[in-house]
PDB file of C-alpha atoms in Angstrom:
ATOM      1  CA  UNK V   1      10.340 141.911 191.481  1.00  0.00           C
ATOM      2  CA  UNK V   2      13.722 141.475 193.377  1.00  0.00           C
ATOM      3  CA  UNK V   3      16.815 140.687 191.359  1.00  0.00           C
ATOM      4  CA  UNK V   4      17.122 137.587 193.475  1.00  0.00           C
ATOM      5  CA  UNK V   5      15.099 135.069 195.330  1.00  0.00           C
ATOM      6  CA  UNK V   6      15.630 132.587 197.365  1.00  0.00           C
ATOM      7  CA  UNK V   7      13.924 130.505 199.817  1.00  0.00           C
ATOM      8  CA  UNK V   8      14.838 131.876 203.690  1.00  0.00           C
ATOM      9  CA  UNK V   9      14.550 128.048 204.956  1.00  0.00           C
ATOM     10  CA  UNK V  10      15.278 127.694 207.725  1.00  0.00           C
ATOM     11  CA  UNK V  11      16.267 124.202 206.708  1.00  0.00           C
ATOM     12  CA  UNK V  12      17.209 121.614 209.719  1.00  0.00           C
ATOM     13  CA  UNK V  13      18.752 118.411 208.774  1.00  0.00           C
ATOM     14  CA  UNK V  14      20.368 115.795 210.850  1.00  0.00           C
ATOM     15  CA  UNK V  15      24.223 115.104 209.845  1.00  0.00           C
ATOM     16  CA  UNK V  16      25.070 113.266 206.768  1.00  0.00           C
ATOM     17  CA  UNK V  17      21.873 114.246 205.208  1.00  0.00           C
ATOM     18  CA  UNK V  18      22.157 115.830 201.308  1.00  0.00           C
ATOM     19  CA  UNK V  19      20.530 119.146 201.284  1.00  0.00           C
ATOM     20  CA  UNK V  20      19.570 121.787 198.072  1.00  0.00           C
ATOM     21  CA  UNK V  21      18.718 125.365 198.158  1.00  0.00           C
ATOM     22  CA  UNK V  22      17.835 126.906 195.033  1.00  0.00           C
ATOM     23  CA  UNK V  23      17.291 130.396 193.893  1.00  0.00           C
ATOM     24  CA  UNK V  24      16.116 132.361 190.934  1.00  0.00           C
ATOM     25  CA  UNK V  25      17.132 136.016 189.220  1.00  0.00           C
ATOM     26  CA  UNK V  26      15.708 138.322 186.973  1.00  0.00           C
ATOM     27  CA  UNK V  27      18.250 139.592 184.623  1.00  0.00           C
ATOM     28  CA  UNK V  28      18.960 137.423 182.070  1.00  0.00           C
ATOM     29  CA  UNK V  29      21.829 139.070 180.330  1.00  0.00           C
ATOM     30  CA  UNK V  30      23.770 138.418 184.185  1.00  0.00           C
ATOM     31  CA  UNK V  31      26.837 137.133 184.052  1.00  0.00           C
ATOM     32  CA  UNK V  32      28.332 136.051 187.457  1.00  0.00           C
ATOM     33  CA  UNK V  33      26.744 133.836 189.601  1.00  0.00           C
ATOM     34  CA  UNK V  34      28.236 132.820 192.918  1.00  0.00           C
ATOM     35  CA  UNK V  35      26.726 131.455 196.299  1.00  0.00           C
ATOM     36  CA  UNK V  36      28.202 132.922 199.512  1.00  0.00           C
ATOM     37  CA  UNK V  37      28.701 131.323 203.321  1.00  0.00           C
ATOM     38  CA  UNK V  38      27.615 133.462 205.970  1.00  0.00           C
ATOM     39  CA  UNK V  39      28.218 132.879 209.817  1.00  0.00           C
ATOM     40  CA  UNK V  40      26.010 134.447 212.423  1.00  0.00           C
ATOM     41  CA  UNK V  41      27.691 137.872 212.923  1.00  0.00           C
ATOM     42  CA  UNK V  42      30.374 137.563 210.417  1.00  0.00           C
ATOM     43  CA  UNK V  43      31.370 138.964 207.206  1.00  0.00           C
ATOM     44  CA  UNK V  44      29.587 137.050 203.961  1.00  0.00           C
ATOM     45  CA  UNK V  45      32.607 134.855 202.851  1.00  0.00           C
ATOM     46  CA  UNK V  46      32.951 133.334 198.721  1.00  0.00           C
ATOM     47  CA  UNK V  47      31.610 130.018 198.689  1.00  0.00           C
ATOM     48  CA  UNK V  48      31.638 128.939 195.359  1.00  0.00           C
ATOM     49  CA  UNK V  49      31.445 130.680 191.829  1.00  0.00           C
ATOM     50  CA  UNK V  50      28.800 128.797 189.668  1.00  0.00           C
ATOM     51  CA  UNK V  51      29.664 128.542 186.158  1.00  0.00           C
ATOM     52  CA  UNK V  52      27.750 127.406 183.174  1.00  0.00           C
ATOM     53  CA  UNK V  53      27.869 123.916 183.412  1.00  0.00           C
ATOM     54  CA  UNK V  54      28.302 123.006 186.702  1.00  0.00           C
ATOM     55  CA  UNK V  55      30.971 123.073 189.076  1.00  0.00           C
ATOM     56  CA  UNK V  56      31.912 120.593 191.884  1.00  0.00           C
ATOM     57  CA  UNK V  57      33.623 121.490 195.307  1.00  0.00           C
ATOM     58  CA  UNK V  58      34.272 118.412 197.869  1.00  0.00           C
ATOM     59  CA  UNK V  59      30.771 117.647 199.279  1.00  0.00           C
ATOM     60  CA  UNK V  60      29.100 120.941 197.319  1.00  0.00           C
ATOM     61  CA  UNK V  61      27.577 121.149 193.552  1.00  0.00           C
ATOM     62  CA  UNK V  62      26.677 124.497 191.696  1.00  0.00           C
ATOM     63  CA  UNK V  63      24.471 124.309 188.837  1.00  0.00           C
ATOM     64  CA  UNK V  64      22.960 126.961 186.849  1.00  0.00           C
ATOM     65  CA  UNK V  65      20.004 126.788 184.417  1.00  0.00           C
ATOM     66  CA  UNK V  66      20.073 129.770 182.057  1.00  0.00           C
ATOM     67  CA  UNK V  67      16.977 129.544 180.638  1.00  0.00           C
ATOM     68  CA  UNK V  68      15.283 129.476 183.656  1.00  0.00           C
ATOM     69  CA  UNK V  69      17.114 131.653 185.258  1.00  0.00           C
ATOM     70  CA  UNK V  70      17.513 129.420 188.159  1.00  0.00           C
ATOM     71  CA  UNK V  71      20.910 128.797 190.341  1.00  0.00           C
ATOM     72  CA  UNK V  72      20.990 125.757 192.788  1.00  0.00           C
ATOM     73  CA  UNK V  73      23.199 124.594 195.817  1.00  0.00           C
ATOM     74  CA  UNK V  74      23.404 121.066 196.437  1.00  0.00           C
ATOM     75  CA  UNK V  75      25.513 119.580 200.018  1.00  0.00           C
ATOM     76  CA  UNK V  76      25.902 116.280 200.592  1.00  0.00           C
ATOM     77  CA  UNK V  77      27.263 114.679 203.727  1.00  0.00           C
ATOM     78  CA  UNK V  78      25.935 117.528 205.887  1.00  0.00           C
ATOM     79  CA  UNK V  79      28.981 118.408 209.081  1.00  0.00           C
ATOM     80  CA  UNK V  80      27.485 120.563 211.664  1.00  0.00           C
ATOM     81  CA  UNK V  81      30.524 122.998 210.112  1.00  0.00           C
ATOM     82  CA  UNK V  82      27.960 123.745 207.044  1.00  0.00           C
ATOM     83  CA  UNK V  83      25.483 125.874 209.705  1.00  0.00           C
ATOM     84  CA  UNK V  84      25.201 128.748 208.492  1.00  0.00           C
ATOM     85  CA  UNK V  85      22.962 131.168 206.185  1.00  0.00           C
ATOM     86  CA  UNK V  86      23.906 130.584 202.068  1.00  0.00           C
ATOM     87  CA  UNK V  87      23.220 133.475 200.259  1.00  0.00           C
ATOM     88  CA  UNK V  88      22.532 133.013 196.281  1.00  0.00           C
ATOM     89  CA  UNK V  89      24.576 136.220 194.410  1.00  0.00           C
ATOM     90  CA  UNK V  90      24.213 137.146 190.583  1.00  0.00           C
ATOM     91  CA  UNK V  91      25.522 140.459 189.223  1.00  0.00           C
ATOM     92  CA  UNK V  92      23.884 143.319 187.410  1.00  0.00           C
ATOM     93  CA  UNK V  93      24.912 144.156 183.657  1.00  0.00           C
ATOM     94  CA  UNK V  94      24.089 147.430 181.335  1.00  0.00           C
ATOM     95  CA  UNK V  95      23.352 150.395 183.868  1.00  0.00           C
ATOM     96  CA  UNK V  96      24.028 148.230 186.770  1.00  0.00           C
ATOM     97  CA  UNK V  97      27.264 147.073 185.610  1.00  0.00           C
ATOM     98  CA  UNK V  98      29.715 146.278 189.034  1.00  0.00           C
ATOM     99  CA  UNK V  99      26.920 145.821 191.175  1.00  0.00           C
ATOM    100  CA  UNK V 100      26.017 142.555 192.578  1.00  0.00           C
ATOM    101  CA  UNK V 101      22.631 141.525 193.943  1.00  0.00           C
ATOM    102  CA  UNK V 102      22.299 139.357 196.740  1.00  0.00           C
ATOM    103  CA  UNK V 103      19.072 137.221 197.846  1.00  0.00           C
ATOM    104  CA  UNK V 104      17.756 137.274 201.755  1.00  0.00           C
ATOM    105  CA  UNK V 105      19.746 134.079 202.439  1.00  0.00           C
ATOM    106  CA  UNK V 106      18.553 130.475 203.420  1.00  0.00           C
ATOM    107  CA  UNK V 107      19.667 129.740 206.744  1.00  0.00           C
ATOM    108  CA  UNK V 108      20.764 126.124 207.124  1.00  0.00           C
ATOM    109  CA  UNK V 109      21.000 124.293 210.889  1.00  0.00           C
ATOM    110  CA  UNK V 110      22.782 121.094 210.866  1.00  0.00           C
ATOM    111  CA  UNK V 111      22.221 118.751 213.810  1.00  0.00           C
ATOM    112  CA  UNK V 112      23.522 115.807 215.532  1.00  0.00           C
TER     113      UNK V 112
ATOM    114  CA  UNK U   1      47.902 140.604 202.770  1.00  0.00           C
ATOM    115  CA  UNK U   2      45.267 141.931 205.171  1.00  0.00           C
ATOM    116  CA  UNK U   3      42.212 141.933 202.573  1.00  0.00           C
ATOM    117  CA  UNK U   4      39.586 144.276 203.258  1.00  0.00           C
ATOM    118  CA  UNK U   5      39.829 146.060 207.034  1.00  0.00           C
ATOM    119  CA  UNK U   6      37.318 148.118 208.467  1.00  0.00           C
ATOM    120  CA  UNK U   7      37.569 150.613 211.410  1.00  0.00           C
ATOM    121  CA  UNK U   8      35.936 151.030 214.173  1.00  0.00           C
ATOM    122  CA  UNK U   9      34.683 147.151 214.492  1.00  0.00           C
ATOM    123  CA  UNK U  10      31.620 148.892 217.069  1.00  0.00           C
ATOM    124  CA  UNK U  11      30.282 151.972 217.931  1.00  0.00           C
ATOM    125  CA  UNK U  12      27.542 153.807 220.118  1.00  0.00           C
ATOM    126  CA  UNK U  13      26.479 157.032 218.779  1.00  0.00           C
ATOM    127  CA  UNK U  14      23.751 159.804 219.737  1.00  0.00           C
ATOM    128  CA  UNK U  15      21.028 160.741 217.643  1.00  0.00           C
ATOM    129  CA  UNK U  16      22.439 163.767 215.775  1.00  0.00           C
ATOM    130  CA  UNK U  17      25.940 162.695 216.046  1.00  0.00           C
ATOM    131  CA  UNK U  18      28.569 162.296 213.220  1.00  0.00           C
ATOM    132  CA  UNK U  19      30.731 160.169 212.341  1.00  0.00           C
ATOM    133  CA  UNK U  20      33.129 158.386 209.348  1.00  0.00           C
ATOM    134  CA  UNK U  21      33.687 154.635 208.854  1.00  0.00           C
ATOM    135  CA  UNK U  22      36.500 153.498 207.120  1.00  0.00           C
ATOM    136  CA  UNK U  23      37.572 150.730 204.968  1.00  0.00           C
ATOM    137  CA  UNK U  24      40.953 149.960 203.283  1.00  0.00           C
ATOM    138  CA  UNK U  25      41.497 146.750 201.028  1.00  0.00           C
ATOM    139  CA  UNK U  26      44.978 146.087 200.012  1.00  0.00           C
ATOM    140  CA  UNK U  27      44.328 143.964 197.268  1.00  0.00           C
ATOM    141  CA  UNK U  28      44.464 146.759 194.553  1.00  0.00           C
ATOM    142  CA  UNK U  29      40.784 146.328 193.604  1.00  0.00           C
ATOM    143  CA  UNK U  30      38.885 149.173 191.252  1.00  0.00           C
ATOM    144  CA  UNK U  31      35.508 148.616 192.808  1.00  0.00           C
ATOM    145  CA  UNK U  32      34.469 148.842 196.543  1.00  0.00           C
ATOM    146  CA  UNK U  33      30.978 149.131 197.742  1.00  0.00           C
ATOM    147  CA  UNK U  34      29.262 149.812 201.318  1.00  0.00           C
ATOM    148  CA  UNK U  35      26.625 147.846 202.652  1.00  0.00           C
ATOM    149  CA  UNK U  36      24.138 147.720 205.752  1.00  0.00           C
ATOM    150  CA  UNK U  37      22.572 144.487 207.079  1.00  0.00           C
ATOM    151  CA  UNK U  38      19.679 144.548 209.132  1.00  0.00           C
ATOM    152  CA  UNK U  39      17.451 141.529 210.543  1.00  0.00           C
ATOM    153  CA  UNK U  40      15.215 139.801 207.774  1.00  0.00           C
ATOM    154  CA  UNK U  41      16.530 142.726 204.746  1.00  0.00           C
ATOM    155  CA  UNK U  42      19.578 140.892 203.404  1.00  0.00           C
ATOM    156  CA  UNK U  43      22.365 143.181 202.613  1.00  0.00           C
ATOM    157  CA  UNK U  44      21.226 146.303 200.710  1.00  0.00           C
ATOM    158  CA  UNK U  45      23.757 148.288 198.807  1.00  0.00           C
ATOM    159  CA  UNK U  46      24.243 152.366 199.922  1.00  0.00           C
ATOM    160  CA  UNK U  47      27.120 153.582 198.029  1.00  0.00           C
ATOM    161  CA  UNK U  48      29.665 152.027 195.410  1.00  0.00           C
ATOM    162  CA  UNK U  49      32.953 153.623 193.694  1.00  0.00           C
ATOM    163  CA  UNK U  50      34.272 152.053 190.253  1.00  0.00           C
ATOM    164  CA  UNK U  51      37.236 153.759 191.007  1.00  0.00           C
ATOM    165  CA  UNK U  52      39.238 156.415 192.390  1.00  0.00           C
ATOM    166  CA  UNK U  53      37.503 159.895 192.585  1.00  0.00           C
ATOM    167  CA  UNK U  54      34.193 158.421 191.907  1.00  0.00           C
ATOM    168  CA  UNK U  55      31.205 157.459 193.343  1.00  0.00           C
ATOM    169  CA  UNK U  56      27.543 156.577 193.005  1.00  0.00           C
ATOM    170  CA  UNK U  57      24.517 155.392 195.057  1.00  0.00           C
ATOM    171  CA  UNK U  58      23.352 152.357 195.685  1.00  0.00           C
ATOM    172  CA  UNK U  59      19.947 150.786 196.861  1.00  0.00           C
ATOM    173  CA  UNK U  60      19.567 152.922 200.499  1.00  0.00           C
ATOM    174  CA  UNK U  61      22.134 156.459 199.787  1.00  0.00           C
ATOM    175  CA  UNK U  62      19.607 158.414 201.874  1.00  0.00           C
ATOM    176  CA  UNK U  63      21.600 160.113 205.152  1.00  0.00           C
ATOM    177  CA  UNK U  64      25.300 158.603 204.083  1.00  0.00           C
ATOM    178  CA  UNK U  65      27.907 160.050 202.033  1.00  0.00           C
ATOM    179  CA  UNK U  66      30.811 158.465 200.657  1.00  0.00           C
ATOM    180  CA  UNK U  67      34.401 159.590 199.247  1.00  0.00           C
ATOM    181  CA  UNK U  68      37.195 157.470 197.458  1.00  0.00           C
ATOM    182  CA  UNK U  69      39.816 160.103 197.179  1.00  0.00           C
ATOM    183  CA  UNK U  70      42.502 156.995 197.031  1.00  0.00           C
ATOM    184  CA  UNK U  71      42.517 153.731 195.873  1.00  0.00           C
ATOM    185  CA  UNK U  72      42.673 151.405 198.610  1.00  0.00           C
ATOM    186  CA  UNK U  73      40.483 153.214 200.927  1.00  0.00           C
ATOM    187  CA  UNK U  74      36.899 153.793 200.917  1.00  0.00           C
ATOM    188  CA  UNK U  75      35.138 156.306 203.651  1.00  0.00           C
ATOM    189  CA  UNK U  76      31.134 156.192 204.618  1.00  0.00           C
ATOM    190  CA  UNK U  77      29.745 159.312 206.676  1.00  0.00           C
ATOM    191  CA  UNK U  78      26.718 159.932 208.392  1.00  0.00           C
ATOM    192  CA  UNK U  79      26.495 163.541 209.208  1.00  0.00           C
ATOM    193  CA  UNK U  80      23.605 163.281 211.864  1.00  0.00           C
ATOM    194  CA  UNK U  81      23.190 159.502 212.851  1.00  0.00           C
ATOM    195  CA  UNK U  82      19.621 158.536 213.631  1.00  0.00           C
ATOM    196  CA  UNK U  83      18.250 155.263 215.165  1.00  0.00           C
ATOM    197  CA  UNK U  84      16.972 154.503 211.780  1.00  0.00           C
ATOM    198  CA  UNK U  85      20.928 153.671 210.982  1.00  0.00           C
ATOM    199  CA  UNK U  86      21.410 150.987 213.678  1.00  0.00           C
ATOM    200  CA  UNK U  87      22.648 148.721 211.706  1.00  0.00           C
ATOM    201  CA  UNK U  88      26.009 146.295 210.517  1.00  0.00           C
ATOM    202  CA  UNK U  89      28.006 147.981 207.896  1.00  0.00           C
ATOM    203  CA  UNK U  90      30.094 145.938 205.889  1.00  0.00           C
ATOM    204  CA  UNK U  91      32.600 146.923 203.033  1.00  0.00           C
ATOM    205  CA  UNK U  92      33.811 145.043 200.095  1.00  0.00           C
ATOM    206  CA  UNK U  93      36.040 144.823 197.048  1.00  0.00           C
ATOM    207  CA  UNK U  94      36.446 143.374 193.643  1.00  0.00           C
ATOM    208  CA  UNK U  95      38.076 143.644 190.675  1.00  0.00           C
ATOM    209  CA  UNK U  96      35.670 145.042 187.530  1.00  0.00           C
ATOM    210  CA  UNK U  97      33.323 142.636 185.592  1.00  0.00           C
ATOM    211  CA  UNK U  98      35.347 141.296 182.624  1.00  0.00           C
ATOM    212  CA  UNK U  99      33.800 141.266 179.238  1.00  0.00           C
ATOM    213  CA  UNK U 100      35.596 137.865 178.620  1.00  0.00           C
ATOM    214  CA  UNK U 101      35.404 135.720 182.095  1.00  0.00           C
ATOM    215  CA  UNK U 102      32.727 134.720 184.273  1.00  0.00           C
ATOM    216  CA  UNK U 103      32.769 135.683 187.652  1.00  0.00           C
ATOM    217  CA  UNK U 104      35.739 137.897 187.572  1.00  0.00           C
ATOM    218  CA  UNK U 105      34.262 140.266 189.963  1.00  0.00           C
ATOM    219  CA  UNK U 106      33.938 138.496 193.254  1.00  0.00           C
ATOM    220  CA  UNK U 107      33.562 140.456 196.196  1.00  0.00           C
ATOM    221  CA  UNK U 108      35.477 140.318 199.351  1.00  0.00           C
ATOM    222  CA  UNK U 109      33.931 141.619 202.437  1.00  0.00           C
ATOM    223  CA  UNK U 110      35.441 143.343 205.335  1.00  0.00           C
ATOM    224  CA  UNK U 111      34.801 141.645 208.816  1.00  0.00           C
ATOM    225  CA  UNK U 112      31.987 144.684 209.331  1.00  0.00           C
ATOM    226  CA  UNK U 113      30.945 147.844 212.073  1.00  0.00           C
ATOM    227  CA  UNK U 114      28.260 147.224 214.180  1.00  0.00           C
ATOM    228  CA  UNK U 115      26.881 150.958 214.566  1.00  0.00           C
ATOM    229  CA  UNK U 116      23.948 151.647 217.398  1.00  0.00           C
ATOM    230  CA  UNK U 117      22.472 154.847 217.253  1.00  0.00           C
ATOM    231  CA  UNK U 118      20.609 155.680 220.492  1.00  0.00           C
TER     232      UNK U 118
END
């Protein structure tokens, strides 16, 4: 089983619509959760840390559900701006302390 | 502050060929880490270092090798390049996990090598 999975979309929604990507991880002692912004041949770039309960950012809302291991990505008001693949990012703990595990990515289009 | 650089940003080799990819953060992090990207595999983790003088491997260490001989730099080899290694290499940094805060170890990527081997 992969340390993180996510759904790879691709998700197409007209501007202004509200859009939610959620993914799941194994290791339930992790400790850092974060989703991450990725352009099409760029560097992945810190979208948002998630913490335990809740966090909002402008038009973006992290939530995490411990006990189901489950990590969600909610944007309202879609812009064209938010095109882009979102990748869901927990880290390991015990032997793979300092490491963290990303998912595939769910690639997002955002149209007129 | 320049965060994480990498050099070269592309490069062509020939199967067999050698060469050494570098990264430098200047952001005085412990940890830095080497990744590859390909199409549809995500980013899969080759080598890491938890500081200097040390490394380990990662998800894919077969045909790299890796040396952190100072702090703020981090250097990936590939002794004899094959087409199997086409691929974007990106490097990032972070400061340790901390046993007290969340999410203390974000990772900061460099702007990545595209590497074709022919």
């Amino acid at each position: 089983r992969k340390e993180v999975e996510q759904d790879p979309g691709p998700f197409n929604v007209p501007e202004g619509a509200t859009v939610a990507f959620n993914c799941t991880y194994s290791n339930s002692a992790s400790q850092s959760f974060f989703w991450y912004r990725q352009d099409c041949r760029k560097e992945p770039k810190l979208l948002m840390s998630v913490y335990s309960s809740g966090n909002e950012d402008g038009r973006f809302t992290a939530q995490l559900n411990r006990a189901s291991q489950y990590i969600s990505l909610l944007i309202r008001d879609s812009k064209l701006s938010d095109s882009a693949t979102y990748l869901c990012v927990v880290n390991g703990r015990g032997s793979t302390l300092g490491r963290l595990y990303f998912g595939r990515g769910t690639q997002l289009t955002v149209w007129p | 502050n320049a965060g994480v650089t990498q050099t070269p940003k592309f490069r062509v080799l020939k199967t067999g060929q050698s060469m050494t990819l570098l990264c430098a953060q200047d952001m005085n992090h412990e940890y830095m880490y080497w990744y590859r990207q390909d199409p549809g595999m995500g980013l899969r983790l080759i080598h890491y270092s938890v500081g200097e003088g040390t490394t380990a491997k990662g998800e894919v260490p077969d045909g790299y090798n890796v040396s952190r001989l100072k702090k703020q730099n981090f250097l990936l080899g590939l002794e004899s390049a094959a087409p199997s290694q086409t691929s974007v290499y990106f490097c990032a940094s972070s400061y340790p996990p901390s046993r007290e805060g969340w999410n203390y170890d974000t990772q900061y990527f460099g702007p990545g090598t595209r590497l074709t081997v022919l």
